[in-house]
CSV table of C-alpha atoms and ligand atoms in Angstrom, one decimal:
chain,number,residue,atom,x,y,z
A,450,MET,CA,0.0,0.0,0.0
A,451,THR,CA,1.1,3.5,-0.7
A,452,LEU,CA,0.5,5.6,2.4
A,453,THR,CA,-0.3,9.2,1.9
A,454,ASN,CA,1.4,10.8,5.0
A,455,ILE,CA,4.1,8.5,6.1
A,456,ALA,CA,6.3,11.1,7.6
A,457,PRO,CA,6.4,14.8,8.7
A,458,THR,CA,5.9,17.3,5.9
A,459,ALA,CA,9.6,18.4,5.9
A,460,GLU,CA,10.8,14.8,5.4
A,461,LEU,CA,8.3,14.3,2.5
A,462,GLN,CA,9.5,17.6,1.0
A,463,ALA,CA,13.1,16.6,1.3
A,464,LEU,CA,12.5,13.3,-0.5
A,465,ASP,CA,10.5,15.1,-3.2
A,466,ALA,CA,13.3,17.7,-3.7
A,467,ALA,CA,16.0,14.9,-3.8
A,468,HIS,CA,14.3,12.6,-6.4
A,469,HIS,CA,11.2,14.0,-8.0
A,470,MET,CA,11.6,16.2,-11.1
A,471,HIS,CA,8.4,18.3,-11.4
A,472,PRO,CA,6.9,19.3,-14.8
A,473,PHE,CA,6.8,23.0,-15.8
A,474,THR,CA,8.8,23.8,-12.6
A,475,ALA,CA,12.1,25.4,-11.7
A,476,ASN,CA,13.0,22.4,-9.6
A,477,GLY,CA,16.0,24.1,-7.9
A,478,ALA,CA,13.9,26.8,-6.5
A,479,LEU,CA,11.1,24.4,-5.5
A,480,GLY,CA,13.6,22.2,-3.7
A,481,GLN,CA,14.6,25.2,-1.6
A,482,LYS,CA,11.0,26.1,-0.8
A,483,GLY,CA,9.4,22.7,-0.5
A,484,ALA,CA,6.4,21.5,-2.4
A,485,ARG,CA,2.9,21.7,-0.8
A,486,ILE,CA,2.0,18.1,-0.4
A,487,ILE,CA,-1.6,17.1,-1.1
A,488,VAL,CA,-2.9,14.0,0.7
A,489,ARG,CA,-6.6,13.8,0.2
A,490,ALA,CA,-9.5,15.4,-1.6
A,491,GLU,CA,-13.3,15.5,-1.5
A,492,GLY,CA,-15.7,17.4,-3.7
A,493,VAL,CA,-14.0,20.7,-4.5
A,494,ARG,CA,-11.6,20.7,-1.6
A,495,LEU,CA,-8.0,19.4,-1.1
A,496,THR,CA,-6.3,18.6,2.2
A,497,ASP,CA,-2.6,19.1,2.5
A,498,SER,CA,-0.1,17.2,4.7
A,499,GLU,CA,-0.5,19.9,7.4
A,500,GLY,CA,-4.2,19.4,7.5
A,501,ALA,CA,-5.1,22.7,5.7
A,502,GLU,CA,-8.1,22.6,3.5
A,503,LEU,CA,-7.9,24.4,0.1
A,504,ILE,CA,-10.6,25.2,-2.5
A,505,ASP,CA,-9.3,23.7,-5.7
A,506,GLY,CA,-10.1,26.5,-8.1
A,507,MET,CA,-8.3,24.5,-10.9
A,508,ALA,CA,-10.0,21.1,-10.7
A,509,GLY,CA,-6.5,19.6,-10.5
A,510,LEU,CA,-5.2,20.6,-14.0
A,511,TRP,CA,-8.6,21.4,-15.5
A,512,CYS,CA,-9.6,17.8,-15.3
A,513,VAL,CA,-11.5,16.8,-12.2
A,514,ASN,CA,-14.9,17.8,-13.7
A,515,ILE,CA,-17.1,15.6,-11.4
A,516,GLY,CA,-15.1,16.5,-8.3
A,517,TYR,CA,-13.0,14.4,-6.0
A,518,GLY,CA,-14.1,11.4,-3.9
A,519,ARG,CA,-16.5,9.6,-6.3
A,520,HIS,CA,-16.2,6.0,-5.2
A,521,GLU,CA,-18.1,4.7,-8.1
A,522,LEU,CA,-15.1,5.3,-10.3
A,523,ALA,CA,-12.8,3.4,-7.9
A,524,GLU,CA,-15.2,0.5,-7.8
A,525,VAL,CA,-15.4,0.3,-11.6
A,526,ALA,CA,-11.6,0.5,-11.8
A,527,ALA,CA,-11.2,-2.3,-9.3
A,528,ARG,CA,-13.8,-4.5,-11.1
A,529,GLN,CA,-12.2,-3.9,-14.5
A,530,MET,CA,-8.7,-4.7,-13.1
A,531,ARG,CA,-9.9,-8.0,-11.8
A,532,GLU,CA,-11.7,-9.0,-15.0
A,533,LEU,CA,-9.3,-7.7,-17.7
A,534,PRO,CA,-6.6,-5.3,-16.4
A,535,TYR,CA,-5.0,-4.9,-19.8
A,536,TYR,CA,-5.3,-5.9,-23.4
A,537,ASN,CA,-4.3,-4.2,-26.6
A,538,THR,CA,-6.4,-3.1,-29.5
A,539,PHE,CA,-3.6,-3.3,-32.2
A,540,PHE,CA,-3.8,-6.7,-33.8
A,541,GLN,CA,-7.4,-7.3,-34.7
A,542,THR,CA,-8.6,-7.6,-31.1
A,543,SER,CA,-10.9,-5.3,-29.1
A,544,HIS,CA,-12.4,-5.2,-25.6
A,545,VAL,CA,-15.7,-4.1,-24.2
A,546,PRO,CA,-14.6,-0.9,-22.3
A,547,ALA,CA,-12.9,0.6,-25.4
A,548,LEU,CA,-15.6,-0.2,-27.8
A,549,GLN,CA,-18.4,1.0,-25.4
A,550,LEU,CA,-16.5,4.2,-24.8
A,551,ALA,CA,-16.0,4.9,-28.5
A,552,ALA,CA,-19.7,4.3,-29.1
A,553,ARG,CA,-20.7,6.6,-26.3
A,554,LEU,CA,-18.4,9.3,-27.5
A,555,ALA,CA,-19.9,9.0,-31.0
A,556,GLU,CA,-23.3,9.6,-29.4
A,557,LEU,CA,-22.2,12.6,-27.4
A,558,ALA,CA,-20.1,14.3,-30.1
A,559,PRO,CA,-21.8,16.7,-32.5
A,560,GLY,CA,-22.4,16.0,-36.2
A,561,ASP,CA,-20.8,13.0,-37.9
A,562,LEU,CA,-17.9,12.8,-35.4
A,563,ASN,CA,-18.5,9.0,-35.0
A,564,HIS,CA,-15.1,7.4,-34.7
A,565,VAL,CA,-12.5,7.5,-31.8
A,566,PHE,CA,-8.8,6.9,-31.8
A,567,PHE,CA,-7.6,6.6,-28.2
A,568,ALA,CA,-4.4,7.9,-26.6
A,569,GLY,CA,-3.1,8.1,-23.1
A,570,SER,CA,-3.3,11.9,-22.9
A,571,GLY,CA,-4.1,15.1,-24.7
A,572,SER,CA,-0.6,15.5,-26.0
A,573,GLU,CA,-0.6,12.1,-27.5
A,574,ALA,CA,-4.0,12.7,-29.1
A,575,ASN,CA,-2.7,15.8,-30.8
A,576,ASP,CA,0.4,13.9,-32.0
A,577,THR,CA,-2.2,11.4,-33.5
A,578,ASN,CA,-4.0,14.3,-35.1
A,579,LEU,CA,-0.9,15.7,-36.7
A,580,ARG,CA,-0.1,12.4,-38.3
A,581,MET,CA,-3.7,11.6,-39.2
A,582,VAL,CA,-4.5,14.8,-41.1
A,583,ARG,CA,-1.2,14.6,-43.1
A,584,HIS,CA,-1.9,10.9,-43.9
A,585,TYR,CA,-5.5,11.8,-44.8
A,586,TRP,CA,-4.3,14.2,-47.5
A,587,ALA,CA,-1.7,11.8,-48.7
A,588,LEU,CA,-4.4,9.2,-49.2
A,589,LYS,CA,-6.5,11.8,-51.0
A,590,GLY,CA,-3.6,12.2,-53.5
A,591,GLN,CA,-2.5,15.6,-52.1
A,592,PRO,CA,0.7,14.7,-50.1
A,593,GLN,CA,1.9,18.3,-50.4
A,594,ARG,CA,-0.9,19.4,-48.1
A,595,HIS,CA,1.1,18.9,-44.9
A,596,ILE,CA,1.3,22.3,-43.2
A,597,VAL,CA,-0.8,22.7,-40.0
A,598,ILE,CA,-1.7,26.2,-38.9
A,599,ALA,CA,-2.0,26.8,-35.2
A,600,ARG,CA,-1.9,29.9,-32.9
A,601,LYS,CA,0.6,31.7,-30.8
A,602,ASN,CA,-0.1,31.2,-27.1
A,603,GLY,CA,-2.2,28.2,-27.9
A,604,TYR,CA,-1.6,25.0,-25.9
A,605,HIS,CA,-1.8,21.5,-27.3
A,606,GLY,CA,0.4,19.5,-25.0
A,607,SER,CA,4.1,18.9,-24.3
A,608,THR,CA,5.3,16.2,-26.6
A,609,MET,CA,7.3,17.1,-29.7
A,610,GLY,CA,4.1,17.3,-31.8
A,611,GLY,CA,1.9,18.8,-29.1
A,612,GLY,CA,4.5,21.3,-28.1
A,613,SER,CA,5.1,22.3,-31.7
A,614,LEU,CA,1.4,22.7,-32.4
A,615,GLY,CA,1.2,24.9,-29.3
A,616,GLY,CA,2.4,28.4,-29.6
A,617,MET,CA,4.1,28.8,-26.3
A,618,ALA,CA,7.3,30.8,-26.8
A,619,ALA,CA,8.9,29.5,-23.6
A,620,MET,CA,8.4,25.9,-24.7
A,621,HIS,CA,9.7,26.6,-28.3
A,622,ALA,CA,12.8,28.0,-26.7
A,623,GLN,CA,13.8,24.6,-25.4
A,624,GLY,CA,14.5,21.3,-27.1
A,625,GLY,CA,14.2,22.3,-30.8
A,626,LEU,CA,10.6,23.1,-31.2
A,627,PRO,CA,8.6,23.6,-33.3
A,628,ILE,CA,9.1,20.7,-35.7
A,629,PRO,CA,8.8,21.6,-39.4
A,630,GLY,CA,5.5,22.1,-41.2
A,631,ILE,CA,3.7,24.0,-38.4
A,632,VAL,CA,3.1,27.7,-38.5
A,633,HIS,CA,1.5,30.0,-36.0
A,634,ILE,CA,-0.9,33.0,-36.4
A,635,ASP,CA,-1.9,35.6,-33.8
A,636,GLN,CA,-4.4,34.8,-31.1
A,637,PRO,CA,-7.8,36.5,-30.6
A,638,TYR,CA,-6.8,38.1,-27.3
A,639,TRP,CA,-8.6,41.4,-27.4
A,640,TRP,CA,-7.7,42.8,-23.9
A,641,GLY,CA,-4.0,42.2,-24.4
A,642,GLU,CA,-3.6,42.9,-28.1
A,643,GLY,CA,-6.8,44.6,-29.4
A,644,GLY,CA,-5.5,48.2,-29.2
A,645,ASP,CA,-8.2,50.7,-30.2
A,646,MET,CA,-10.3,48.2,-32.1
A,647,THR,CA,-13.7,47.0,-30.8
A,648,PRO,CA,-13.7,43.4,-29.7
A,649,GLU,CA,-16.0,42.6,-32.6
A,650,ALA,CA,-13.6,44.1,-35.3
A,651,PHE,CA,-10.6,42.6,-33.6
A,652,GLY,CA,-12.1,39.1,-33.6
A,653,LEU,CA,-12.8,39.4,-37.3
A,654,ALA,CA,-9.3,40.7,-37.9
A,655,ARG,CA,-7.6,37.8,-36.0
A,656,ALA,CA,-9.8,35.3,-37.8
A,657,ARG,CA,-8.8,36.8,-41.1
A,658,ALA,CA,-5.2,36.2,-40.2
A,659,LEU,CA,-6.0,32.6,-40.9
A,660,GLU,CA,-7.1,33.4,-44.4
A,661,GLU,CA,-4.1,35.6,-45.0
A,662,LYS,CA,-1.8,32.7,-43.9
A,663,ILE,CA,-3.6,30.2,-46.1
A,664,LEU,CA,-3.2,32.5,-49.1
A,665,GLU,CA,0.5,33.1,-48.3
A,666,LEU,CA,1.2,29.4,-48.0
A,667,GLY,CA,-1.1,28.3,-50.8
A,668,ALA,CA,-4.3,26.6,-49.8
A,669,GLU,CA,-3.1,23.5,-51.6
A,670,ASN,CA,-0.3,23.1,-49.0
A,671,VAL,CA,-2.4,23.5,-45.9
A,672,ALA,CA,-3.7,20.4,-44.2
A,673,ALA,CA,-5.5,21.7,-41.1
A,674,PHE,CA,-6.1,24.5,-38.6
A,675,ILE,CA,-6.0,23.6,-34.9
A,676,ALA,CA,-7.3,25.7,-32.1
A,677,GLU,CA,-8.9,25.6,-28.6
A,678,PRO,CA,-12.4,27.0,-28.7
A,679,VAL,CA,-11.3,29.0,-25.6
A,680,GLN,CA,-7.6,29.1,-24.8
A,681,GLY,CA,-7.0,27.5,-21.5
A,682,ALA,CA,-3.3,27.4,-20.5
A,683,GLY,CA,-2.8,30.6,-22.5
A,684,GLY,CA,-4.7,32.4,-19.8
A,685,VAL,CA,-8.4,31.6,-20.3
A,686,ILE,CA,-8.7,33.8,-23.3
A,687,ILE,CA,-12.3,34.0,-24.5
A,688,PRO,CA,-12.4,35.0,-28.2
A,689,PRO,CA,-14.8,37.8,-29.3
A,690,GLU,CA,-18.1,36.5,-30.6
A,691,SER,CA,-17.1,37.4,-34.2
A,692,TYR,CA,-14.1,35.1,-34.2
A,693,TRP,CA,-15.4,31.6,-34.6
A,694,PRO,CA,-18.0,32.1,-37.3
A,695,GLU,CA,-15.4,33.8,-39.4
A,696,ILE,CA,-12.9,30.9,-38.8
A,697,GLN,CA,-15.6,28.5,-39.8
A,698,ARG,CA,-16.3,30.4,-43.0
A,699,ILE,CA,-12.6,30.4,-43.9
A,700,VAL,CA,-11.9,26.7,-43.3
A,701,ASP,CA,-15.0,25.9,-45.3
A,702,LYS,CA,-14.0,28.1,-48.1
A,703,TYR,CA,-10.5,26.6,-48.5
A,704,GLY,CA,-11.4,23.0,-47.6
A,705,ILE,CA,-9.0,22.9,-44.7
A,706,LEU,CA,-9.5,20.4,-41.9
A,707,LEU,CA,-10.5,21.9,-38.6
A,708,ILE,CA,-9.2,20.4,-35.4
A,709,ALA,CA,-10.9,21.6,-32.2
A,710,ASP,CA,-8.7,20.9,-29.2
A,711,GLU,CA,-11.4,20.4,-26.5
A,712,VAL,CA,-9.1,18.8,-23.9
A,713,ILE,CA,-10.2,21.5,-21.5
A,714,THR,CA,-13.4,22.8,-23.0
A,715,GLY,CA,-15.0,19.3,-23.5
A,716,PHE,CA,-17.2,17.4,-21.0
A,717,GLY,CA,-19.1,20.2,-19.6
A,718,ARG,CA,-16.5,22.9,-18.9
A,719,THR,CA,-18.5,25.5,-20.9
A,720,GLY,CA,-22.0,24.2,-20.1
A,721,HIS,CA,-22.1,21.9,-23.2
A,722,TRP,CA,-20.7,18.4,-23.8
A,723,PHE,CA,-18.4,20.2,-26.2
A,724,ALA,CA,-17.7,24.0,-26.5
A,725,CYS,CA,-18.1,23.6,-30.3
A,726,GLU,CA,-21.8,23.3,-29.8
A,727,GLY,CA,-22.0,26.6,-28.0
A,728,TYR,CA,-19.9,28.4,-30.6
A,729,GLY,CA,-21.5,26.7,-33.6
A,730,ILE,CA,-18.1,25.3,-34.7
A,731,ARG,CA,-18.1,22.2,-37.0
A,732,PRO,CA,-14.7,20.5,-36.6
A,733,HIS,CA,-13.5,17.4,-38.4
A,734,ILE,CA,-11.6,16.2,-35.3
A,735,ILE,CA,-12.0,16.9,-31.6
A,736,THR,CA,-9.1,16.3,-29.3
A,737,ILE,CA,-10.2,15.0,-25.9
A,738,ALA,CA,-8.6,14.1,-22.5
A,739,LYS,CA,-8.8,15.6,-19.0
A,740,GLY,CA,-12.5,15.7,-18.2
A,741,LEU,CA,-13.1,12.6,-20.2
A,742,SER,CA,-12.2,10.6,-17.1
A,743,SER,CA,-12.4,13.6,-14.7
A,744,GLY,CA,-8.7,12.9,-14.3
A,745,TYR,CA,-9.3,9.6,-12.3
A,746,GLN,CA,-7.4,7.7,-15.0
A,747,PRO,CA,-5.0,9.0,-17.8
A,748,ILE,CA,-6.9,8.8,-21.1
A,749,GLY,CA,-7.2,10.9,-24.2
A,750,GLY,CA,-8.3,10.6,-27.8
A,751,SER,CA,-9.4,12.0,-31.1
A,752,ILE,CA,-13.0,12.0,-32.2
A,753,VAL,CA,-13.0,11.8,-35.9
A,754,CYS,CA,-15.6,12.6,-38.6
A,755,ASP,CA,-16.9,10.0,-41.1
A,756,GLU,CA,-15.0,11.3,-44.1
A,757,VAL,CA,-11.6,11.3,-42.4
A,758,ALA,CA,-12.1,8.0,-40.6
A,759,ARG,CA,-13.3,6.4,-43.9
A,760,THR,CA,-10.3,7.6,-45.7
A,761,ILE,CA,-7.8,6.6,-43.0
A,762,ALA,CA,-9.5,3.1,-43.0
A,763,GLN,CA,-8.4,2.5,-46.6
A,764,ASP,CA,-4.9,1.7,-45.5
A,765,GLU,CA,-2.9,0.6,-42.4
A,766,PHE,CA,-2.4,3.7,-40.2
A,767,ASN,CA,1.0,3.0,-38.7
A,768,HIS,CA,0.4,4.7,-35.4
A,769,GLY,CA,-0.8,3.8,-31.9
A,770,TYR,CA,0.0,3.6,-28.3
A,771,THR,CA,0.4,0.6,-26.0
A,772,TYR,CA,-2.3,2.1,-23.8
A,773,SER,CA,-4.7,3.3,-26.6
A,774,GLY,CA,-8.1,2.5,-25.1
A,775,HIS,CA,-6.7,1.0,-21.9
A,776,PRO,CA,-9.5,-1.0,-20.5
A,777,VAL,CA,-9.3,0.4,-16.9
A,778,ALA,CA,-9.1,4.0,-18.1
A,779,ALA,CA,-11.9,3.4,-20.6
A,780,ALA,CA,-14.2,1.8,-18.0
A,781,VAL,CA,-13.5,4.7,-15.6
A,782,ALA,CA,-14.2,7.3,-18.4
A,783,LEU,CA,-17.5,5.5,-19.2
A,784,GLU,CA,-18.6,5.6,-15.5
A,785,ASN,CA,-17.6,9.3,-15.4
A,786,LEU,CA,-19.7,10.1,-18.4
A,787,ARG,CA,-22.6,8.1,-16.9
A,788,ILE,CA,-22.5,10.2,-13.7
A,789,MET,CA,-22.2,13.5,-15.6
A,790,ASP,CA,-25.3,12.5,-17.7
A,791,GLU,CA,-27.5,11.0,-15.0
A,792,GLU,CA,-26.8,13.7,-12.4
A,793,GLY,CA,-27.4,16.5,-14.9
A,794,ILE,CA,-24.0,18.1,-14.1
A,795,ILE,CA,-23.7,19.9,-17.4
A,796,ASP,CA,-27.2,21.3,-17.3
A,797,ARG,CA,-26.5,22.6,-13.8
A,798,VAL,CA,-23.3,24.3,-15.1
A,799,ARG,CA,-25.2,25.9,-18.0
A,800,HIS,CA,-28.3,27.0,-16.2
A,801,GLU,CA,-27.1,27.6,-12.6
A,802,THR,CA,-23.4,27.7,-11.8
A,803,ALA,CA,-22.0,29.3,-14.9
A,804,PRO,CA,-24.4,32.3,-14.7
A,805,TYR,CA,-23.7,32.5,-11.0
A,806,LEU,CA,-19.9,32.5,-11.5
A,807,ALA,CA,-20.2,35.1,-14.3
A,808,GLN,CA,-21.9,37.4,-11.8
A,809,ALA,CA,-19.7,36.7,-8.8
A,810,TRP,CA,-16.4,36.6,-10.7
A,811,GLY,CA,-17.5,39.6,-12.8
A,812,SER,CA,-17.8,41.6,-9.6
A,813,LEU,CA,-14.1,41.5,-9.2
A,814,ALA,CA,-13.8,43.9,-12.2
A,815,ASP,CA,-14.3,46.8,-9.8
A,816,HIS,CA,-11.0,46.0,-8.0
A,817,PRO,CA,-8.3,48.5,-8.8
A,818,LEU,CA,-5.9,45.8,-9.9
A,819,VAL,CA,-8.3,44.1,-12.4
A,820,GLY,CA,-8.5,45.0,-16.0
A,821,GLU,CA,-11.1,42.5,-17.0
A,822,ALA,CA,-12.9,39.7,-15.2
A,823,VAL,CA,-14.4,37.2,-17.7
A,824,SER,CA,-15.7,33.7,-17.8
A,825,ARG,CA,-17.2,31.2,-20.1
A,826,GLY,CA,-19.0,28.3,-18.4
A,827,LEU,CA,-16.8,27.4,-15.4
A,828,MET,CA,-13.5,28.7,-16.7
A,829,ALA,CA,-12.6,32.3,-15.8
A,830,SER,CA,-9.8,34.8,-15.7
A,831,LEU,CA,-8.7,38.2,-14.5
A,832,ALA,CA,-6.2,40.5,-16.2
A,833,LEU,CA,-4.1,42.2,-13.6
A,834,THR,CA,-3.1,45.8,-14.6
A,835,PRO,CA,-1.5,48.9,-13.1
A,836,ASP,CA,-3.9,51.0,-15.2
A,837,LYS,CA,-7.4,49.8,-16.1
A,838,ALA,CA,-8.2,52.6,-18.5
A,839,SER,CA,-5.3,52.0,-20.9
A,840,ARG,CA,-5.2,48.2,-20.4
A,841,ALA,CA,-1.5,48.6,-19.4
A,842,ARG,CA,1.0,45.9,-18.6
A,843,PHE,CA,3.2,46.1,-15.6
A,844,ALA,CA,6.7,47.5,-15.9
A,845,SER,CA,8.0,44.3,-14.3
A,846,GLU,CA,8.9,41.1,-16.2
A,847,PRO,CA,5.6,39.5,-17.3
A,848,GLY,CA,4.4,37.0,-14.7
A,849,THR,CA,6.1,38.7,-11.7
A,850,VAL,CA,2.9,40.2,-10.4
A,851,GLY,CA,0.9,37.1,-11.4
A,852,TYR,CA,3.3,35.0,-9.3
A,853,ILE,CA,3.0,37.3,-6.3
A,854,CYS,CA,-0.8,37.1,-6.6
A,855,ARG,CA,-0.7,33.3,-6.9
A,856,GLU,CA,1.4,33.1,-3.7
A,857,TYR,CA,-1.1,35.1,-1.7
A,858,SER,CA,-3.9,32.9,-3.2
A,859,PHE,CA,-2.1,29.7,-2.0
A,860,GLY,CA,-1.7,31.3,1.4
A,861,ASN,CA,-5.5,31.9,1.4
A,862,ASN,CA,-6.1,28.3,0.7
A,863,LEU,CA,-7.4,28.9,-2.8
A,864,VAL,CA,-5.7,27.2,-5.8
A,865,MET,CA,-5.8,29.9,-8.4
A,866,ARG,CA,-3.1,29.8,-11.2
A,867,HIS,CA,-1.3,32.6,-12.9
A,868,VAL,CA,-0.5,32.8,-16.6
A,869,GLY,CA,1.8,35.7,-17.0
A,870,ASP,CA,-0.2,38.4,-15.2
A,871,ARG,CA,-3.5,36.8,-15.7
A,872,MET,CA,-5.2,34.8,-12.9
A,873,ILE,CA,-7.2,31.9,-13.9
A,874,ILE,CA,-9.7,29.4,-12.4
A,875,ALA,CA,-11.5,26.3,-13.7
A,876,PRO,CA,-13.1,24.6,-10.7
A,877,PRO,CA,-14.8,21.2,-10.6
A,878,LEU,CA,-18.2,21.3,-12.3
A,879,VAL,CA,-19.9,20.3,-9.1
A,880,ILE,CA,-19.0,23.5,-7.3
A,881,THR,CA,-22.0,25.1,-5.6
A,882,PRO,CA,-23.0,28.7,-5.5
A,883,ALA,CA,-22.0,28.8,-1.8
A,884,ASP,CA,-18.5,27.4,-2.8
A,885,ILE,CA,-18.3,30.0,-5.5
A,886,ASP,CA,-19.0,32.8,-3.0
A,887,GLU,CA,-16.2,31.4,-0.8
A,888,LEU,CA,-13.8,31.2,-3.8
A,889,VAL,CA,-14.6,34.7,-4.9
A,890,ALA,CA,-14.2,36.1,-1.4
A,891,ARG,CA,-10.7,34.4,-1.2
A,892,ALA,CA,-9.8,35.8,-4.6
A,893,ARG,CA,-10.8,39.3,-3.5
A,894,LYS,CA,-8.8,39.1,-0.3
A,895,THR,CA,-5.9,37.8,-2.5
A,896,LEU,CA,-6.2,40.9,-4.8
A,897,ASP,CA,-6.3,43.2,-1.8
A,898,GLN,CA,-3.1,41.7,-0.5
A,899,THR,CA,-1.4,41.8,-3.9
A,900,TRP,CA,-2.4,45.4,-4.4
A,901,ALA,CA,-1.0,46.4,-1.0
A,902,HIS,CA,2.2,44.4,-1.7
A,903,LEU,CA,2.7,46.2,-5.1
A,904,GLN,CA,2.1,49.5,-3.5
A,905,ARG,CA,4.6,48.8,-0.7
A,906,GLU,CA,7.2,47.7,-3.2
A,907,GLY,CA,6.6,50.5,-5.7
A,908,MET,CA,5.5,48.0,-8.4
A,909,LEU,CA,2.3,49.6,-9.6
A,910,LYS,CA,4.1,51.0,-12.6
A,911,ALA,CA,3.0,50.5,-16.2
A,912,ALA,CA,5.4,49.4,-18.9
A,913,ALA,CA,6.6,52.2,-21.1
B,1200,PLP,C1,-3.8,19.9,-21.2
B,1200,PLP,C2,-4.0,20.1,-22.6
B,1200,PLP,C3,-3.4,19.3,-23.6
B,1200,PLP,C4,-2.4,18.2,-23.2
B,1200,PLP,O1,-3.0,17.2,-22.5
B,1200,PLP,P1,-2.0,16.2,-21.6
B,1200,PLP,O2,-3.0,15.2,-21.1
B,1200,PLP,O3,-1.4,17.1,-20.6
B,1200,PLP,O4,-1.0,15.7,-22.6
B,1200,PLP,C5,-3.7,19.5,-24.9
B,1200,PLP,N1,-4.6,20.5,-25.3
B,1200,PLP,C6,-5.1,21.3,-24.4
B,1200,PLP,C7,-6.1,22.3,-24.8
B,1200,PLP,C8,-4.8,21.1,-23.0
B,1200,PLP,O5,-5.3,22.0,-22.1
């Protein structure tokens, strides 16, 4: 048995620092400070090794959609492990959890997205997508159609393919990314980049950047466009309403495949099974992971339309993962989807908690440090600014103020993340209005402390 608190916190932290390399972390600095060690969780709350209780404003990493502590998922996992802990789906075999989950996803997904290729994560699924869309065009007799257009500050995972499709400058700076054949256009981030334009006009302009890029590259060379309906890791950036209809017009006009990366936005996050439904987007492929299993098991995949699946089926697709459709992960995902459906969790988000959060979170816009306070479904963000009127950035290195704010938030037992100088949340979908009130109260206290800190240190200065 793995015990959760086998030793005093300081001993656990020392072991962690000595042997555990954390993802997306300056491990030297963390080793000095000591990681906060989480030992238990229930509903929307985490307990650390000192017994403190935190509101998990991030649902783990945007994934624990049904909340912590659902024993049904543990029971299903145990039963599946006893019956068939593993089998592969490579060599003309299948198993019930994988085929049932694929059928269920085909039911839930919009349009003719009726086929599922499984992966172990969102990154792996996007690697699949990259190979699949290029192979699709090769089978169509257009092998030169290999370029994939993506967006700056998009996030599509951390593998070579996923990290390349993503447009994170800090990631591209390490390890030789992006790989060839992937180009990035500007993001629809009005608050940060919209200048004097209205959000409406800016949304159209940023969508038309796709058309300009297609024309520059030659439509006959472009395989696909990939994007998140709402950027998550980029800072919960909600595009202007004009953006997606124009993108749809452009991909239709040039016959380009559209990949909607719904790893975060899928499975209820925006009050729909898929955000595509809310935005009226018609993708050829949807990337899924995270909320698919509510994070209880690692699983991801690509939901693929009839035309692409039919074409790929003509030939052997030389691609797959040992754990594609892993039976335990698939069984847990199915149980997760059953609970979401039967308990009406997504309807509650759409009709109750998303409107409630929009109000409560939106009220933070009156804080002197907050440039915008926005949400879509149960994902939300704040832009921190030294000057609301001019939407100014801080003079300090981007992320300095965000990090200070995050530290106060952690101190207030609220998990709120920073992306640069934006603060973001995406709580479990089972959060109640009372919990939202508590979350927003802690966020406001955090903003007050951050404001006082910046004033004390003379840091409320705008960049030139
Ligand atoms: C998290 C994320 C991924 C990567 O998923 P992993 O399971 O971490 O590999 C891909 N796309 C989006 C939009 C994500 O948020």
